Coordinates of N, CA and C and ligand atoms in Angstrom, one line a residue:
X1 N 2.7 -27.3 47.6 CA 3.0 -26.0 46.9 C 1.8 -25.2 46.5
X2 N 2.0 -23.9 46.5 CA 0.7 -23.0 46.3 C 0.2 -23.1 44.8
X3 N -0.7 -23.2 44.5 CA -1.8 -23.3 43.1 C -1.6 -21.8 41.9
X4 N -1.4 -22.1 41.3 CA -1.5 -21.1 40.4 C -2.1 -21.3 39.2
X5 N -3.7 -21.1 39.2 CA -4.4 -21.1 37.8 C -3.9 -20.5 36.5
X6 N -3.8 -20.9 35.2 CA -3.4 -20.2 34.5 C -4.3 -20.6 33.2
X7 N -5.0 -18.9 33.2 CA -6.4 -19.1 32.1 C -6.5 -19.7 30.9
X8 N -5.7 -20.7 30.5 CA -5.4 -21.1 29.4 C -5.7 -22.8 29.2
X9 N -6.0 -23.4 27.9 CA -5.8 -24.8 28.0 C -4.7 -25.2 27.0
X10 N -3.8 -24.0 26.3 CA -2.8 -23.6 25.5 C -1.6 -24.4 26.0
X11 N -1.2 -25.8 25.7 CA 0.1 -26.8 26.2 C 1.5 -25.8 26.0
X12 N 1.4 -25.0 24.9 CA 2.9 -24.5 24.7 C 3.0 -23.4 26.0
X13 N 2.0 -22.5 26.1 CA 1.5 -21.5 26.9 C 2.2 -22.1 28.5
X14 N 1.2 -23.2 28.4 CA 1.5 -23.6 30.3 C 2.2 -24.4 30.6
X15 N 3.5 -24.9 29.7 CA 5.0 -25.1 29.9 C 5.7 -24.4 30.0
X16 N 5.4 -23.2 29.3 CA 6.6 -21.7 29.3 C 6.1 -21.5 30.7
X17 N 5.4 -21.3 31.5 CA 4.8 -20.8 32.9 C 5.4 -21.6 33.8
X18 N 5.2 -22.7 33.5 CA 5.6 -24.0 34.3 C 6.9 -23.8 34.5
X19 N 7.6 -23.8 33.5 CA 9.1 -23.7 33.5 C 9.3 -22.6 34.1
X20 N 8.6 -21.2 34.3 CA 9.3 -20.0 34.8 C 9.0 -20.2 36.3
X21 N 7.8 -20.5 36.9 CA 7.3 -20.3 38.2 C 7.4 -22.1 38.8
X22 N 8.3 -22.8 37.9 CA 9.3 -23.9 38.8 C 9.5 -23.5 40.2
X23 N 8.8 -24.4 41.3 CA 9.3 -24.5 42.3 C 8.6 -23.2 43.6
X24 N 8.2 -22.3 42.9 CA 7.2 -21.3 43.6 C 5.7 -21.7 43.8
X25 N 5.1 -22.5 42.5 CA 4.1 -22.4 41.7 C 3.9 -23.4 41.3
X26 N 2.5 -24.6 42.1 CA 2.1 -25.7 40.9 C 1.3 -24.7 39.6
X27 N 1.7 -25.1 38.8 CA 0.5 -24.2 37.3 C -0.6 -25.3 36.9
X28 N -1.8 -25.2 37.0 CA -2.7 -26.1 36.5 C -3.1 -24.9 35.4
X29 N -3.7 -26.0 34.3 CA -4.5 -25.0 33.4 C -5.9 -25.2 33.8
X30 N -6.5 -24.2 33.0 CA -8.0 -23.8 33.3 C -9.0 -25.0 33.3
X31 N -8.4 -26.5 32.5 CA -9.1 -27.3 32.5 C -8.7 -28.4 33.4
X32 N -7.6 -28.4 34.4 CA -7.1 -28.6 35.2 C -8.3 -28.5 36.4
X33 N -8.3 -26.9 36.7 CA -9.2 -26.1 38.1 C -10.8 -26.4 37.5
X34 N -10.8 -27.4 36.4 CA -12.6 -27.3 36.5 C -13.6 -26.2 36.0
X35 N -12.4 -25.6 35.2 CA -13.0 -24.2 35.0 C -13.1 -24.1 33.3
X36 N -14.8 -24.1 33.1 CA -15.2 -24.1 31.9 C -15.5 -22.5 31.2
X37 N -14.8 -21.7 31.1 CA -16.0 -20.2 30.5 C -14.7 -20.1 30.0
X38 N -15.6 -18.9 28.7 CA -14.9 -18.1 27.4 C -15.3 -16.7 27.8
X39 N -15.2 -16.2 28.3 CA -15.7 -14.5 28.5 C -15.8 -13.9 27.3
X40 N -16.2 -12.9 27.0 CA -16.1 -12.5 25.5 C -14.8 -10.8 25.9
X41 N -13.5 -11.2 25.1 CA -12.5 -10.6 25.1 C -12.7 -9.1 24.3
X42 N -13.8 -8.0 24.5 CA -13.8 -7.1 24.1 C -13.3 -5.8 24.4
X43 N -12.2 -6.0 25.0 CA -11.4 -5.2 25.7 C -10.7 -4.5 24.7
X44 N -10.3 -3.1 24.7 CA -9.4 -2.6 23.1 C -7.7 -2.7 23.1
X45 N -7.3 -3.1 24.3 CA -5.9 -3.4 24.8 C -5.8 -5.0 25.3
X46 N -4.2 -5.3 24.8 CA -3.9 -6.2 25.3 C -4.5 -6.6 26.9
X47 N -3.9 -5.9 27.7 CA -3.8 -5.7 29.2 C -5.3 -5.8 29.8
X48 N -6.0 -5.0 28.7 CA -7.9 -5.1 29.0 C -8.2 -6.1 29.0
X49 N -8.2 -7.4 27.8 CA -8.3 -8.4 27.7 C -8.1 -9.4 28.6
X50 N -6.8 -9.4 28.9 CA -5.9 -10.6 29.7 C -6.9 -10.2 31.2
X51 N -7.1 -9.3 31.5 CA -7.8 -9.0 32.9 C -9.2 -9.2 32.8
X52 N -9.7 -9.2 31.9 CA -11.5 -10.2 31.6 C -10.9 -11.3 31.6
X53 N -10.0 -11.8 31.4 CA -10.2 -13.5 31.2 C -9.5 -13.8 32.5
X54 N -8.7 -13.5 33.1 CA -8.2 -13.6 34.8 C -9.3 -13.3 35.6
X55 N -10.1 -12.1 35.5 CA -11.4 -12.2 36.7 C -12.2 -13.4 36.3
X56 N -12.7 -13.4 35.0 CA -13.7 -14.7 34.8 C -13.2 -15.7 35.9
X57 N -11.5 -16.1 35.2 CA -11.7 -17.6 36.4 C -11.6 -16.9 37.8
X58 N -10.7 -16.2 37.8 CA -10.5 -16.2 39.6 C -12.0 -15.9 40.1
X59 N -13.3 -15.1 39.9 CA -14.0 -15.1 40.3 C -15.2 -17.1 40.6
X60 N -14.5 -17.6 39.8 CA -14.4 -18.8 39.9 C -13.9 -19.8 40.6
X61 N -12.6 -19.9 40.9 CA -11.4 -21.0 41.5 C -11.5 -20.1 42.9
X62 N -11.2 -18.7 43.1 CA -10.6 -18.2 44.2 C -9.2 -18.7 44.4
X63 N -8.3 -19.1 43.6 CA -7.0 -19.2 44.1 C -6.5 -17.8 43.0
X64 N -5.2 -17.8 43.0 CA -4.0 -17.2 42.3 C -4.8 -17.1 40.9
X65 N -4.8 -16.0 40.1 CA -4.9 -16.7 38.5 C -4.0 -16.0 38.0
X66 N -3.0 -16.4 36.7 CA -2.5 -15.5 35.3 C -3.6 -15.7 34.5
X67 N -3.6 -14.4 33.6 CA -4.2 -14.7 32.2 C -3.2 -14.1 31.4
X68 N -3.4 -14.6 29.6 CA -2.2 -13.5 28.9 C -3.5 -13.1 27.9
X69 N -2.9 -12.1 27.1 CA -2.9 -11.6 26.1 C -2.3 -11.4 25.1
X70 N -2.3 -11.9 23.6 CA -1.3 -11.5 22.7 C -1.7 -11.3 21.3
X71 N -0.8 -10.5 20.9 CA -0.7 -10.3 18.9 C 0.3 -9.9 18.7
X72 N 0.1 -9.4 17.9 CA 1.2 -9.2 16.5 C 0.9 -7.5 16.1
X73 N 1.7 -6.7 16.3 CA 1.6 -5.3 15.5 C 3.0 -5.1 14.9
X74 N 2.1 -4.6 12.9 CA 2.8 -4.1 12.4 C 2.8 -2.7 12.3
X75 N 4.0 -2.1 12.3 CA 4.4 -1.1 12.3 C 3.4 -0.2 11.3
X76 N 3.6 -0.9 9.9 CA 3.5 0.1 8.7 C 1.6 -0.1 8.3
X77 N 1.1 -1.3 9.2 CA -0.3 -1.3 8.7 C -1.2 -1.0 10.3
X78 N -0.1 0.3 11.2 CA -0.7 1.3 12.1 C -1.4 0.3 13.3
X79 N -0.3 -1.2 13.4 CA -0.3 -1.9 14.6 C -1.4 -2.5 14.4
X80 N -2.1 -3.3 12.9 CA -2.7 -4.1 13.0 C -1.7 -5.5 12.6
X81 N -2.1 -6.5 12.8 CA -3.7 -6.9 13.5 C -3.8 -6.7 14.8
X82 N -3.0 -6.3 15.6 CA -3.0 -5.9 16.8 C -4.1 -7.1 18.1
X83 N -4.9 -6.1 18.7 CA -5.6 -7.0 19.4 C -7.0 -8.0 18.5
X84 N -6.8 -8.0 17.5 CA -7.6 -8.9 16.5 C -6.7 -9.8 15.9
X85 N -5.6 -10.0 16.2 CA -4.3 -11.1 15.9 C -5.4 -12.6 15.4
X86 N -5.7 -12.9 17.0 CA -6.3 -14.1 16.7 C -7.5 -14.0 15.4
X87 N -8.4 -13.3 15.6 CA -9.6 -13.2 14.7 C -8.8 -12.8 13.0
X88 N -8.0 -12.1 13.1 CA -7.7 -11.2 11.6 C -8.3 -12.4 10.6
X89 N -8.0 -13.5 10.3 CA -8.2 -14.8 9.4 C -8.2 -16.3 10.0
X90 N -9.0 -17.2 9.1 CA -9.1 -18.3 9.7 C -7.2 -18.8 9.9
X91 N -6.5 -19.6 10.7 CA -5.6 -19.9 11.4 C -4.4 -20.2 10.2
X92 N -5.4 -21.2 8.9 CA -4.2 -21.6 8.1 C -3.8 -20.4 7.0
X93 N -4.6 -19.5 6.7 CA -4.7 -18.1 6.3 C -4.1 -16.7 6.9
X94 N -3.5 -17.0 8.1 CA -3.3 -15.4 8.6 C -2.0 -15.2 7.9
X95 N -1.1 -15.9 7.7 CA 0.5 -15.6 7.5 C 0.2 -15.1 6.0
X96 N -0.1 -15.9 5.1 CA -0.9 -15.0 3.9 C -1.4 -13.9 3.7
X97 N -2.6 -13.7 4.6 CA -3.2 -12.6 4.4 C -2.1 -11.4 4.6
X98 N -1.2 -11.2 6.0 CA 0.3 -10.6 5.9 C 0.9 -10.3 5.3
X99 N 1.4 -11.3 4.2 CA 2.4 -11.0 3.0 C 1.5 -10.7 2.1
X100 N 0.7 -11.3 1.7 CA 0.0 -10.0 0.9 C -0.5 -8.8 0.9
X101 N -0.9 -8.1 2.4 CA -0.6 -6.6 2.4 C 0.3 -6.6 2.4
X102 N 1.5 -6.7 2.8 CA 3.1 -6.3 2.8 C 4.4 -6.6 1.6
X103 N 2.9 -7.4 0.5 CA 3.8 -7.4 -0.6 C 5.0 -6.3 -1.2
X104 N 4.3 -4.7 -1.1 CA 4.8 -3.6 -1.9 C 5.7 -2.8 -1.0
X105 N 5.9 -3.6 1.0 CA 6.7 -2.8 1.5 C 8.0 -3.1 1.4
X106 N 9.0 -2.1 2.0 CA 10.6 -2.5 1.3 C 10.7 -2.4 2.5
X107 N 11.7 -3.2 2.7 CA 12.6 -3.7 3.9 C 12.7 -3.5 5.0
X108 N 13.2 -1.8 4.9 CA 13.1 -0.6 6.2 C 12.0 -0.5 6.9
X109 N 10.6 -0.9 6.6 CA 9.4 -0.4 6.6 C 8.5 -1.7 7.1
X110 N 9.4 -2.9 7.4 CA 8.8 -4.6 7.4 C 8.8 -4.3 9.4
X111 N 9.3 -3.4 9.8 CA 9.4 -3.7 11.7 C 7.9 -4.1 12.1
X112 N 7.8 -4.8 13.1 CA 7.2 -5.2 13.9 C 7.2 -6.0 15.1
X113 N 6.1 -6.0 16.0 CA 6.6 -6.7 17.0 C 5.5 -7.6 18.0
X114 N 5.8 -8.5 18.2 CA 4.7 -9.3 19.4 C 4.5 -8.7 20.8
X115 N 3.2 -8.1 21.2 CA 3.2 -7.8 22.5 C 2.6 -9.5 23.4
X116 N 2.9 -8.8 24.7 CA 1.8 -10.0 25.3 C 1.1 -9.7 26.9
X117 N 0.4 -9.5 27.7 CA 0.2 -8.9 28.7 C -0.5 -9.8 29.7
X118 N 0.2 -10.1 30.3 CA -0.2 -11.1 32.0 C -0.3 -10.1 33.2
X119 N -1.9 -10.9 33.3 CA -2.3 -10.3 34.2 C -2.4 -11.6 35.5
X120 N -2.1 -10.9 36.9 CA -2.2 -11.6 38.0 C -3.1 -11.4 38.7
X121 N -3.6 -12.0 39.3 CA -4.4 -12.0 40.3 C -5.3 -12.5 41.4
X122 N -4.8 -11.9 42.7 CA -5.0 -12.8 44.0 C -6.1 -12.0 45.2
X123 N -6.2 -12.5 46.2 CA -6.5 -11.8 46.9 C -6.2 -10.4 47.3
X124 N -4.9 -10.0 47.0 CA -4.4 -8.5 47.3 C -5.3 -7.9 45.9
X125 N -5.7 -8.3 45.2 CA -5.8 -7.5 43.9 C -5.3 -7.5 42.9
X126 N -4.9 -6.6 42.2 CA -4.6 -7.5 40.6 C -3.2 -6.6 39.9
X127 N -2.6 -7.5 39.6 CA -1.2 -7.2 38.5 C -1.1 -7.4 37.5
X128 N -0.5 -6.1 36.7 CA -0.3 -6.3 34.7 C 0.6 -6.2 34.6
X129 N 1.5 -6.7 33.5 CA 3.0 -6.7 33.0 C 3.0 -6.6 31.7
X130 N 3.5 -6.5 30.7 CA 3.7 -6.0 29.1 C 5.3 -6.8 29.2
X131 N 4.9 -7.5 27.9 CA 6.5 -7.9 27.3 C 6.2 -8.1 26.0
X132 N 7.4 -7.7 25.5 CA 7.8 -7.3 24.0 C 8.6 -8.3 23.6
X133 N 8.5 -8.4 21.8 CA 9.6 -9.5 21.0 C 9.6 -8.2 19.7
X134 N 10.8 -7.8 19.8 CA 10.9 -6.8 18.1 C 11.5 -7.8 17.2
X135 N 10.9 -7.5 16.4 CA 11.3 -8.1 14.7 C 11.0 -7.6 13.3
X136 N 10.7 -8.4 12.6 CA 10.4 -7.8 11.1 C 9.4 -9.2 10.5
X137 N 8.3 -8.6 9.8 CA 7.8 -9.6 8.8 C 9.1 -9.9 7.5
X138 N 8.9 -11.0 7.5 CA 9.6 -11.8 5.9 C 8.6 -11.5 5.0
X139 N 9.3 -12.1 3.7 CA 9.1 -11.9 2.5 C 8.2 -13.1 2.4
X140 N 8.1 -14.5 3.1 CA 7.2 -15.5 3.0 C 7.2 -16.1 4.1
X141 N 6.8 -17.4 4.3 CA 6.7 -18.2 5.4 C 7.8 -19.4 5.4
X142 N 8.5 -19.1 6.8 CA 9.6 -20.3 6.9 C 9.7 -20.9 8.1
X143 N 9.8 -21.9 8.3 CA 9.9 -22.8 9.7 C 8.3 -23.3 9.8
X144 N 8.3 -24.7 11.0 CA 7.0 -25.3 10.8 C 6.8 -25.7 12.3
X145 N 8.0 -25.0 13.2 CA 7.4 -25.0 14.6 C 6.8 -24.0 15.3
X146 N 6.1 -23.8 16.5 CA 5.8 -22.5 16.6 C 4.1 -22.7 16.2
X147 N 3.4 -21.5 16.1 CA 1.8 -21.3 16.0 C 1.8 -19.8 15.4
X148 N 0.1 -20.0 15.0 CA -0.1 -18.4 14.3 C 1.0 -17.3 13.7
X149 N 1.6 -16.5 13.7 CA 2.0 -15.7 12.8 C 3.7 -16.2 13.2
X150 N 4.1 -17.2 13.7 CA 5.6 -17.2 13.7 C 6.4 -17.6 12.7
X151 N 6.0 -18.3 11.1 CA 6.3 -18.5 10.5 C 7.2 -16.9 9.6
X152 N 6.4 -16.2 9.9 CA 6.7 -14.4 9.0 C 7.2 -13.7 9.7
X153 N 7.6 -14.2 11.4 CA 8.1 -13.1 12.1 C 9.6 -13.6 12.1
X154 N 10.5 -12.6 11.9 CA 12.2 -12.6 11.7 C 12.7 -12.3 13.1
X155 N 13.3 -12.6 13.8 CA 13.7 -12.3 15.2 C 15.2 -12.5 14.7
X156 N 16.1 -11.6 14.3 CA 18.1 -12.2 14.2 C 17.8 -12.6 13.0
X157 N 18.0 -13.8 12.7 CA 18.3 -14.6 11.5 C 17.1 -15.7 10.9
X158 N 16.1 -15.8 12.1 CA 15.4 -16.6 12.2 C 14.3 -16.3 12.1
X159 N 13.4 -17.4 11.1 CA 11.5 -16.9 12.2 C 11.6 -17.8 13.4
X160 N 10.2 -17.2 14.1 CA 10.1 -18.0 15.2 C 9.9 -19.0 14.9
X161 N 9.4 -19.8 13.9 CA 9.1 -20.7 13.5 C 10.0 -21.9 13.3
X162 N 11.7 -21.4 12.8 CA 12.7 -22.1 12.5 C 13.1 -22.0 14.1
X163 N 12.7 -21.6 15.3 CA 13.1 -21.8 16.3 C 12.9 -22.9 17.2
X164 N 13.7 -23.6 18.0 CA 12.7 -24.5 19.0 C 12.0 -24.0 19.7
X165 N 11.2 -24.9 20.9 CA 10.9 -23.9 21.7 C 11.4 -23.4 23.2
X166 N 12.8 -23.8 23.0 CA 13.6 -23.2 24.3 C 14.1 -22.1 23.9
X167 N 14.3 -21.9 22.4 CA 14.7 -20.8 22.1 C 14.1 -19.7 21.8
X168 N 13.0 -19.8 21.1 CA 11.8 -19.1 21.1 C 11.4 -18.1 22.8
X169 N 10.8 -19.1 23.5 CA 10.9 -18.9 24.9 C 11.8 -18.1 25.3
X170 N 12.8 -18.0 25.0 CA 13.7 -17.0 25.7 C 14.1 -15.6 25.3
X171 N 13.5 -15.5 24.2 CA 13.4 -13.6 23.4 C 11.9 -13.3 23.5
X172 N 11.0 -14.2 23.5 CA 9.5 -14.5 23.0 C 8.5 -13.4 24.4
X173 N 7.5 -12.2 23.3 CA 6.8 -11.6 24.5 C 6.1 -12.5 25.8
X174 N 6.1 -13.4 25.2 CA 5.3 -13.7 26.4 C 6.7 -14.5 27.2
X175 N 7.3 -15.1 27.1 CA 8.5 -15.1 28.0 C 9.1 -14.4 28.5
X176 N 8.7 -13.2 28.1 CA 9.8 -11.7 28.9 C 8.3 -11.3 29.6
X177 N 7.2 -11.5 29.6 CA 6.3 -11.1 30.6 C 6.0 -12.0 31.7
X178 N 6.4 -13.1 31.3 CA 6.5 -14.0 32.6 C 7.1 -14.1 33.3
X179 N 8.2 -13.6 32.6 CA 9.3 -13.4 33.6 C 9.4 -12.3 34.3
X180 N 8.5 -10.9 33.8 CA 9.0 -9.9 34.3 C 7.4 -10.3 35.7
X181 N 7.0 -10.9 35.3 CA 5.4 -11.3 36.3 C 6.3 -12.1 37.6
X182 N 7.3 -13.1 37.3 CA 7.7 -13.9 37.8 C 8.3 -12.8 39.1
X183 N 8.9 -11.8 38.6 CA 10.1 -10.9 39.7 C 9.2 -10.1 40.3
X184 N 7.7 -9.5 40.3 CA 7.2 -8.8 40.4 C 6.3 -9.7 41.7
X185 N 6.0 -11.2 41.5 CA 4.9 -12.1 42.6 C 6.0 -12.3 43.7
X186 N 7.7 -12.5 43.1 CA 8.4 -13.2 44.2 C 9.1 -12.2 44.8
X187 N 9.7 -11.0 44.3 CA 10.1 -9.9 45.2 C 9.9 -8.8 45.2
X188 N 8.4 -8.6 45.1 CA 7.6 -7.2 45.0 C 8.3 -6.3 44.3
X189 N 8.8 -6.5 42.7 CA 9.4 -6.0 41.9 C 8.2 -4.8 41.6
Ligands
IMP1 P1 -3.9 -15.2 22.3 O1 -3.2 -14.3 23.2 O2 -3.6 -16.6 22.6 O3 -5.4 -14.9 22.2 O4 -3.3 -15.0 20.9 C1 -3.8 -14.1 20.0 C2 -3.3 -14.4 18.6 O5 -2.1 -13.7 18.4 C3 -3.0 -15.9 18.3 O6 -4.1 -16.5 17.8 C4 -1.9 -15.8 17.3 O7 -2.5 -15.7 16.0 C5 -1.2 -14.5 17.7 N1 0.0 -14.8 18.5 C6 0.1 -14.6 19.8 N2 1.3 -15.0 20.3 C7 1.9 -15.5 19.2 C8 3.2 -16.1 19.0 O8 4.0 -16.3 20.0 N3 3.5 -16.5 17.8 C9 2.7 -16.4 16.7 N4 1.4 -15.8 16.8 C10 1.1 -15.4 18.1

């Protein structure tokens, strides 16, 4: 089966992949293909990002790569943390640091949403995709599966957090960019 690098050594990351590109696509991760580098991700857009860290390896491996990109934008604090998701606070801190700016907002005003952006890229040259998850920040932190800001994000009834992760996966940005990556490699969508 043909190789498909995927810039990540992220286990939750390169199951959701695995499971989408089943049967098209072995997915190794980055530490899989032997591939050691951190590029430095100073790109101002999702999509800028994900595409430094896909050339890094593929200029590396020469097979197939994905890379992603993701955060979190709130609506009412003008789409931060945005592409500083990961940096905004040390890991066990970010969901805090949230509800505490968002202490004083009322309800209407809590929207937000997870972007995520996979980028492809082969010998033809290179593909980006954008997928979205809308929601709302909570009033605190609930559920203890999941990573970084899913405890505070509301999706229906739920944080991501109180979700598994087949279910998560299946509203989740970066599962609707894989998927939309998926229809885009296999029938020149
Ligand atoms: P990266 O795309 O892995 O660099 O993720 C950037 C940061 O955004 C992560 O460190 C998390 O804090 C946040 N983030 C991205 N995707 C998710 C998610 O699905 N749930 C919760 N936080 C996320």
């Amino acid at each position: 089966m043909n190789k498909l690098v995927f810039a990540t050594n992220n286990e939750n990351k390169l199951r959701e992949a695995r499971e989408i590109f089943d049967g098209i696509f072995e997915v190794l991760s980055q530490h899989d293909a032997g591939v050691y580098c951190d590029p430095e991700e100073n790109g101002s857009t999702f999509a800028e990002n994900a595409e430094i860290k896909a050339k890094a390896v593929y200029d590396i491996v020469k097979l197939p790569v994905i890379a992603d990109d993701s955060g979190l934008c709130i609506d009412v604090l003008d789409g931060r943390p945005g592409v500083y998701s990961a940096r905004y606070a040390p890991d066990d801190e970010k969901c805090a640091k949230i509800l505490a700016e968002m202490k004083d907002i009322p309800d209407d005003k809590r929207t937000a949403y997870f972007e995520c952006a996979i980028v492809y890229i082969d010998e033809n040259g290179v593909k980006s995709v954008s997928g979205k998850c809308m929601g709302k920040i909570g009033y605190e932190e609930c559920g203890t599966n999941g990573f970084g800001y899913d405890p505070i994000f509301v999706y229906g009834e739920k944080t991501l957090a109180e979700m598994t992760a087949d279910e998560k996966n299946a509203v989740s940005h970066r599962g609707n960019a894989l998927r939309l990556m998926y229809d885009i490699i296999t029938k020149g969508e």
